[in-house]
Amino acid sequence: MTRANKTTTVLWALRSPCDLGCPHCYFGVLEQDRLEPPTQPGKLTHLPHGDLGLPVLLDFLSDIGESGVQRVFLAGGEPLNWPPVGQIIAALTAAGVQVVVCTNGRPLTRPAIRKMLYDHGVHAVSVSLDSADPVINDRQRPTRGGQTDSWVRVVAGISALLDERGDRAMKVGIYSVLTRNTLAGMPDTARFAAELGVDYFVAQPVALDPGHELFAELVLRERDIPQLEQVFGEIADADLGMTLPGELYPAQVVSTVRHRLQDKPGCYGGHQLAFIEPDGSVWDCPSGHMIAAQAAAGTQRSIIGHTAAELFVPTTTVRDCPLFSGDCVNMNPLMEFDRVLGAR
């Protein structure tokens, strides 16, 4: 199959466990889930009870080179803490699929992990770092074991990855979660990312349901929009030498702050974008609203017993969607990732 026929981007939450305990994580809070494990379809959890084993995953990948999948973002949980992850990456890159690893950054301090990423031809590594201030970052991204060196370790991992890159084509970037606690310092975070030497930077708004206990503390609201626009403008005007999301992205973020749900003409979800959970469930997109709608309709699929070519056929189809939200705007940088891989 020619590259022109590769039209699908897959965000794959490969594993459930993570060594961080971010209270705003879309996987929920482990301590709460241990007391009352979630049972509803599509509800993510750091409990690994439903995570699929390697044989099932490799069966699914057996014909991915003949599928419509162009690019896979491997996420979690923390994918790099799972020992077989290298076999998954190797199966993808050997089939000509572009691989972007999304990591909390802590595993990058291990030389064997960095070597594996290079040896298997990973195209990009997206690292989560929410602030240039270690205190703010580690408060928003605490470790489960109570360590106090998380920011230091993540920065060391990024630096090591960049130092060893040489003339390899692999890109390295930073994703920072925009909350009411990190908003004012986001330009400093972007400058710090540029000083580290990363290739791309994305400030993505936190997406929490109104009933979440941290909604009032973390989620941007309409009165934050002037500062939000100022922050985006300051980052763009600084000309930091990194690839940023497309020029429409700031306005899209502002729009989802102003309107929680809105219509999206020509949405790629379900056709050019898919989301896979650790238990193998396949959804049209990662949006919680879309997952709930699909779960109610019983239209979700699974990689269990199916191959990639069966599930993901090439298509350029889009559709109108009435469920565009802050969940969705965070997918736009993924769908524009050619800009990152094509940048020098």
Short mmCIF file of C-alpha atoms in Angstrom, two decimals:
data_model
loop_
_atom_site.label_atom_id
_atom_site.label_comp_id
_atom_site.label_asym_id
_atom_site.label_seq_id
_atom_site.Cartn_x
_atom_site.Cartn_y
_atom_site.Cartn_z
CA MET A 1 0.00 0.00 0.00
CA THR A 2 1.38 3.42 -0.93
CA ARG A 3 1.94 6.13 1.64
CA ALA A 4 -0.80 8.19 -0.06
CA ASN A 5 -3.30 5.56 1.07
CA LYS A 6 -2.21 5.81 4.70
CA THR A 7 -4.79 8.14 6.20
CA THR A 8 -5.39 7.03 9.79
CA THR A 9 -3.80 8.32 12.98
CA VAL A 10 -4.14 6.07 16.03
CA LEU A 11 -3.74 7.21 19.61
CA TRP A 12 -3.02 3.96 21.44
CA ALA A 13 -3.12 3.91 25.23
CA LEU A 14 -0.95 0.81 25.31
CA ARG A 15 -0.78 0.19 29.06
CA SER A 16 -2.68 1.29 32.15
CA PRO A 17 -0.06 1.57 34.95
CA CYS A 18 1.97 4.74 35.48
CA ASP A 19 4.58 5.73 38.04
CA LEU A 20 3.10 9.22 38.32
CA GLY A 21 -0.10 10.11 40.14
CA CYS A 22 -1.28 13.21 38.29
CA PRO A 23 -4.63 14.11 39.92
CA HIS A 24 -5.99 15.45 36.62
CA CYS A 25 -5.06 12.35 34.58
CA TYR A 26 -7.63 11.14 32.07
CA PHE A 27 -7.02 7.64 33.45
CA GLY A 28 -8.54 8.71 36.75
CA VAL A 29 -7.04 8.39 40.23
CA LEU A 30 -5.66 4.97 41.11
CA GLU A 31 -6.36 5.22 44.82
CA GLN A 32 -10.04 5.97 44.18
CA ASP A 33 -10.35 3.20 41.57
CA ARG A 34 -8.91 0.65 43.96
CA LEU A 35 -11.81 1.36 46.30
CA GLU A 36 -14.43 1.38 43.55
CA PRO A 37 -13.13 -0.05 40.27
CA PRO A 38 -14.84 1.52 37.24
CA THR A 39 -17.02 -0.80 35.19
CA GLN A 40 -18.56 1.41 32.52
CA PRO A 41 -17.34 0.95 28.93
CA GLY A 42 -14.64 3.39 27.91
CA LYS A 43 -13.70 4.42 31.46
CA LEU A 44 -9.92 4.38 31.72
CA THR A 45 -8.14 3.38 34.90
CA HIS A 46 -4.57 2.81 36.05
CA LEU A 47 -5.68 -0.62 37.29
CA PRO A 48 -4.09 -3.03 34.79
CA HIS A 49 -6.70 -5.79 35.04
CA GLY A 50 -7.82 -5.59 31.42
CA ASP A 51 -4.49 -4.86 29.71
CA LEU A 52 -3.93 -7.20 26.77
CA GLY A 53 -0.91 -9.48 26.54
CA LEU A 54 1.80 -9.30 23.91
CA PRO A 55 0.56 -12.21 21.70
CA VAL A 56 -2.84 -10.56 21.16
CA LEU A 57 -1.20 -7.25 20.34
CA LEU A 58 1.23 -8.81 17.85
CA ASP A 59 -1.63 -10.67 16.15
CA PHE A 60 -3.42 -7.36 15.73
CA LEU A 61 -0.26 -5.82 14.24
CA SER A 62 0.46 -8.72 11.90
CA ASP A 63 -0.88 -6.92 8.82
CA ILE A 64 -0.71 -3.27 9.89
CA GLY A 65 1.48 -2.55 6.87
CA GLU A 66 -1.56 -3.33 4.69
CA SER A 67 -3.89 -1.17 6.77
CA GLY A 68 -4.72 2.51 6.45
CA VAL A 69 -2.67 3.41 9.55
CA GLN A 70 -0.06 6.05 8.86
CA ARG A 71 1.00 6.99 12.38
CA VAL A 72 0.62 5.60 15.91
CA PHE A 73 1.03 7.60 19.10
CA LEU A 74 1.93 5.11 21.84
CA ALA A 75 0.75 6.44 25.17
CA GLY A 76 -0.74 5.20 28.42
CA GLY A 77 -0.29 5.03 31.34
CA GLU A 78 3.46 4.94 30.87
CA PRO A 79 4.32 2.79 27.84
CA LEU A 80 8.08 2.77 28.40
CA ASN A 81 7.76 0.97 31.74
CA TRP A 82 6.35 -2.12 30.00
CA PRO A 83 9.27 -4.41 29.00
CA PRO A 84 7.72 -5.71 25.71
CA VAL A 85 7.13 -2.18 24.38
CA GLY A 86 10.18 -2.53 22.15
CA GLN A 87 8.57 -5.44 20.32
CA ILE A 88 5.46 -3.35 19.67
CA ILE A 89 7.54 -0.46 18.36
CA ALA A 90 9.63 -2.78 16.19
CA ALA A 91 6.50 -4.36 14.66
CA LEU A 92 5.13 -0.93 13.81
CA THR A 93 8.27 0.62 12.33
CA ALA A 94 9.13 -2.56 10.39
CA ALA A 95 5.71 -2.25 8.71
CA GLY A 96 6.40 1.36 7.71
CA VAL A 97 4.18 2.92 10.37
CA GLN A 98 5.41 6.13 11.97
CA VAL A 99 5.72 5.86 15.75
CA VAL A 100 5.51 8.68 18.28
CA VAL A 101 6.11 7.65 21.89
CA CYS A 102 4.30 9.73 24.50
CA THR A 103 6.03 9.45 27.87
CA ASN A 104 6.16 11.10 31.28
CA GLY A 105 9.91 11.32 30.66
CA ARG A 106 11.17 9.46 33.72
CA PRO A 107 12.15 6.26 31.85
CA LEU A 108 14.38 8.30 29.51
CA THR A 109 17.10 8.40 32.16
CA ARG A 110 17.68 4.67 31.49
CA PRO A 111 20.28 4.17 28.73
CA ALA A 112 18.64 0.94 27.56
CA ILE A 113 15.35 2.76 26.94
CA ARG A 114 17.04 5.48 24.89
CA LYS A 115 18.94 2.89 22.86
CA MET A 116 15.74 0.96 22.20
CA LEU A 117 14.01 4.08 20.89
CA TYR A 118 16.88 4.80 18.51
CA ASP A 119 17.46 1.19 17.43
CA HIS A 120 13.79 0.67 16.53
CA GLY A 121 13.53 3.89 14.54
CA VAL A 122 11.03 5.82 16.63
CA HIS A 123 10.07 8.96 14.72
CA ALA A 124 9.38 11.24 17.70
CA VAL A 125 9.21 11.27 21.47
CA SER A 126 6.70 13.56 23.20
CA VAL A 127 7.59 14.22 26.84
CA SER A 128 5.21 15.63 29.46
CA LEU A 129 6.63 18.57 31.41
CA ASP A 130 4.13 21.07 32.77
CA SER A 131 6.34 23.87 34.06
CA ALA A 132 9.84 25.31 34.03
CA ASP A 133 9.40 25.58 37.79
CA PRO A 134 10.21 22.22 39.45
CA VAL A 135 7.87 22.90 42.37
CA ILE A 136 4.86 23.70 40.17
CA ASN A 137 5.58 20.79 37.83
CA ASP A 138 5.99 18.20 40.59
CA ARG A 139 2.86 19.43 42.38
CA GLN A 140 0.85 18.88 39.19
CA ARG A 141 2.73 15.67 38.26
CA PRO A 142 3.60 13.92 41.57
CA THR A 143 5.26 10.51 41.69
CA ARG A 144 3.47 7.57 43.29
CA GLY A 145 6.46 6.76 45.45
CA GLY A 146 6.80 10.22 46.96
CA GLN A 147 10.07 11.05 45.21
CA THR A 148 10.92 14.75 44.99
CA ASP A 149 13.21 14.62 41.95
CA SER A 150 10.65 14.10 39.19
CA TRP A 151 11.30 17.39 37.34
CA VAL A 152 15.05 16.86 37.61
CA ARG A 153 14.78 13.33 36.30
CA VAL A 154 12.55 14.26 33.36
CA VAL A 155 14.82 17.12 32.31
CA ALA A 156 17.85 14.83 32.61
CA GLY A 157 16.11 12.26 30.41
CA ILE A 158 15.25 14.81 27.74
CA SER A 159 18.81 16.15 27.77
CA ALA A 160 20.30 12.66 27.46
CA LEU A 161 17.99 11.80 24.57
CA LEU A 162 18.99 14.97 22.74
CA ASP A 163 22.69 14.59 23.50
CA GLU A 164 22.77 11.08 22.04
CA ARG A 165 20.63 11.85 19.00
CA GLY A 166 23.47 12.84 16.72
CA ASP A 167 22.29 13.06 13.12
CA ARG A 168 19.31 10.78 13.64
CA ALA A 169 15.99 12.09 12.34
CA MET A 170 14.03 11.45 15.53
CA LYS A 171 12.23 14.51 16.88
CA VAL A 172 11.85 15.32 20.57
CA GLY A 173 9.13 17.57 21.95
CA ILE A 174 7.46 18.72 25.14
CA TYR A 175 3.75 18.71 25.96
CA SER A 176 2.65 20.99 28.81
CA VAL A 177 -0.79 20.79 30.38
CA LEU A 178 -2.44 24.20 30.59
CA THR A 179 -4.25 24.68 33.89
CA ARG A 180 -5.08 27.74 35.95
CA ASN A 181 -1.91 26.92 37.91
CA THR A 182 0.44 26.74 34.91
CA LEU A 183 -1.09 29.36 32.61
CA ALA A 184 0.90 32.41 33.76
CA GLY A 185 4.21 30.55 33.59
CA MET A 186 3.62 28.86 30.22
CA PRO A 187 5.79 31.34 28.23
CA ASP A 188 8.67 30.59 30.61
CA THR A 189 8.03 26.87 30.11
CA ALA A 190 8.17 27.34 26.34
CA ARG A 191 11.45 29.27 26.62
CA PHE A 192 12.87 26.57 28.86
CA ALA A 193 11.88 23.91 26.30
CA ALA A 194 13.67 25.89 23.60
CA GLU A 195 16.78 26.16 25.76
CA LEU A 196 16.78 22.39 26.21
CA GLY A 197 16.83 22.12 22.42
CA VAL A 198 13.58 20.26 21.73
CA ASP A 199 11.98 20.37 18.30
CA TYR A 200 8.35 21.04 19.16
CA PHE A 201 6.23 22.37 21.99
CA VAL A 202 2.50 22.02 22.70
CA ALA A 203 0.54 23.73 25.47
CA GLN A 204 -2.64 21.68 25.78
CA PRO A 205 -5.60 22.60 28.01
CA VAL A 206 -6.60 20.22 30.75
CA ALA A 207 -9.92 18.51 30.06
CA LEU A 208 -11.99 17.59 33.11
CA ASP A 209 -15.69 16.98 33.56
CA PRO A 210 -17.55 19.64 35.62
CA GLY A 211 -18.10 17.08 38.35
CA HIS A 212 -14.38 16.46 38.82
CA GLU A 213 -13.10 17.57 42.22
CA LEU A 214 -10.34 19.66 40.57
CA PHE A 215 -12.55 21.26 37.93
CA ALA A 216 -12.80 24.63 39.71
CA GLU A 217 -9.10 24.73 40.55
CA LEU A 218 -7.60 23.66 37.23
CA VAL A 219 -9.94 24.16 34.29
CA LEU A 220 -9.70 27.42 32.38
CA ARG A 221 -12.86 29.45 32.22
CA GLU A 222 -14.08 32.43 30.23
CA ARG A 223 -12.49 35.04 32.47
CA ASP A 224 -9.09 33.43 31.80
CA ILE A 225 -9.38 33.97 28.04
CA PRO A 226 -7.58 37.38 27.88
CA GLN A 227 -4.58 35.92 29.71
CA LEU A 228 -4.76 32.74 27.61
CA GLU A 229 -4.66 34.76 24.38
CA GLN A 230 -1.77 36.82 25.76
CA VAL A 231 0.17 33.65 26.65
CA PHE A 232 -0.30 32.11 23.22
CA GLY A 233 0.71 35.39 21.59
CA GLU A 234 3.82 35.72 23.73
CA ILE A 235 4.94 32.18 22.86
CA ALA A 236 4.38 32.74 19.14
CA ASP A 237 6.08 36.14 19.11
CA ALA A 238 9.14 34.83 20.95
CA ASP A 239 10.21 32.93 17.79
CA LEU A 240 11.79 30.17 19.85
CA GLY A 241 12.84 27.95 16.96
CA MET A 242 10.44 25.13 17.84
CA THR A 243 7.47 23.85 15.87
CA LEU A 244 4.25 24.99 17.54
CA PRO A 245 0.69 23.85 16.80
CA GLY A 246 -0.89 25.39 13.70
CA GLU A 247 -1.89 29.02 13.68
CA LEU A 248 -5.57 28.15 14.24
CA TYR A 249 -4.84 26.20 17.43
CA PRO A 250 -4.93 29.12 19.93
CA ALA A 251 -8.34 30.22 18.67
CA GLN A 252 -9.58 26.63 18.84
CA VAL A 253 -8.45 26.34 22.46
CA VAL A 254 -10.15 29.64 23.31
CA SER A 255 -13.32 28.44 21.60
CA THR A 256 -13.47 25.29 23.74
CA VAL A 257 -12.95 27.37 26.88
CA ARG A 258 -15.87 29.59 25.89
CA HIS A 259 -18.17 26.76 24.72
CA ARG A 260 -17.88 23.34 26.36
CA LEU A 261 -19.61 21.56 23.45
CA GLN A 262 -19.98 22.79 19.90
CA ASP A 263 -20.44 21.63 16.32
CA LYS A 264 -17.38 20.58 14.33
CA PRO A 265 -17.92 20.47 10.56
CA GLY A 266 -15.75 17.93 8.81
CA CYS A 267 -14.38 16.19 11.90
CA TYR A 268 -11.78 13.45 11.35
CA GLY A 269 -12.86 11.35 14.36
CA GLY A 270 -13.92 7.83 13.42
CA HIS A 271 -12.36 7.96 9.98
CA GLN A 272 -8.89 9.49 10.08
CA LEU A 273 -8.48 9.18 13.86
CA ALA A 274 -9.01 6.29 16.26
CA PHE A 275 -8.35 5.59 19.92
CA ILE A 276 -7.35 2.22 21.35
CA GLU A 277 -7.60 1.47 25.06
CA PRO A 278 -5.34 -0.96 26.99
CA ASP A 279 -8.10 -3.59 26.91
CA GLY A 280 -8.23 -3.40 23.11
CA SER A 281 -11.42 -1.35 22.80
CA VAL A 282 -11.41 0.80 19.66
CA TRP A 283 -13.24 4.13 19.69
CA ASP A 284 -13.80 6.72 16.99
CA CYS A 285 -11.79 9.28 18.96
CA PRO A 286 -10.51 9.84 22.51
CA SER A 287 -13.23 12.37 23.37
CA GLY A 288 -15.10 11.34 26.49
CA HIS A 289 -18.31 12.64 24.92
CA MET A 290 -17.83 10.50 21.80
CA ILE A 291 -16.87 7.43 23.83
CA ALA A 292 -20.03 7.82 25.92
CA ALA A 293 -22.14 8.15 22.77
CA GLN A 294 -20.53 5.09 21.18
CA ALA A 295 -20.84 3.05 24.37
CA ALA A 296 -24.55 3.88 24.56
CA ALA A 297 -24.99 2.83 20.94
CA GLY A 298 -22.84 -0.29 21.33
CA THR A 299 -20.73 0.59 18.29
CA GLN A 300 -17.25 0.28 19.77
CA ARG A 301 -14.94 -2.32 18.27
CA SER A 302 -12.02 -4.34 19.62
CA ILE A 303 -8.62 -5.45 18.37
CA ILE A 304 -9.24 -8.83 20.00
CA GLY A 305 -9.78 -11.30 17.18
CA HIS A 306 -9.19 -8.64 14.53
CA THR A 307 -6.20 -7.34 12.63
CA ALA A 308 -5.27 -3.78 11.85
CA ALA A 309 -6.11 -4.15 8.17
CA GLU A 310 -9.61 -5.32 9.08
CA LEU A 311 -10.25 -2.42 11.45
CA PHE A 312 -8.50 0.47 9.69
CA VAL A 313 -9.13 0.82 5.98
CA PRO A 314 -7.85 3.86 4.06
CA THR A 315 -10.32 6.72 3.85
CA THR A 316 -10.41 10.45 3.38
CA THR A 317 -13.94 10.67 4.77
CA VAL A 318 -14.83 13.20 7.44
CA ARG A 319 -18.14 13.92 9.16
CA ASP A 320 -19.88 16.67 11.06
CA CYS A 321 -19.81 16.19 14.82
CA PRO A 322 -21.86 18.01 17.51
CA LEU A 323 -19.50 16.94 20.33
CA PHE A 324 -16.38 19.04 19.73
CA SER A 325 -14.83 19.91 23.11
CA GLY A 326 -11.60 20.47 24.98
CA ASP A 327 -10.97 16.74 24.65
CA CYS A 328 -10.95 17.16 20.89
CA VAL A 329 -8.83 20.28 20.52
CA ASN A 330 -5.94 18.35 22.08
CA MET A 331 -6.07 15.97 19.12
CA ASN A 332 -5.40 18.70 16.56
CA PRO A 333 -1.60 18.75 17.10
CA LEU A 334 -1.59 14.98 16.58
CA MET A 335 -3.45 15.31 13.29
CA GLU A 336 -0.99 18.00 12.14
CA PHE A 337 2.11 16.02 13.05
CA ASP A 338 3.52 16.14 9.52
CA ARG A 339 4.55 19.68 10.43
CA VAL A 340 6.75 18.33 13.22
CA LEU A 341 8.33 15.51 11.25
CA GLY A 342 8.97 17.77 8.29
CA ALA A 343 10.63 20.51 10.34
CA ARG A 344 14.40 20.93 10.42
#
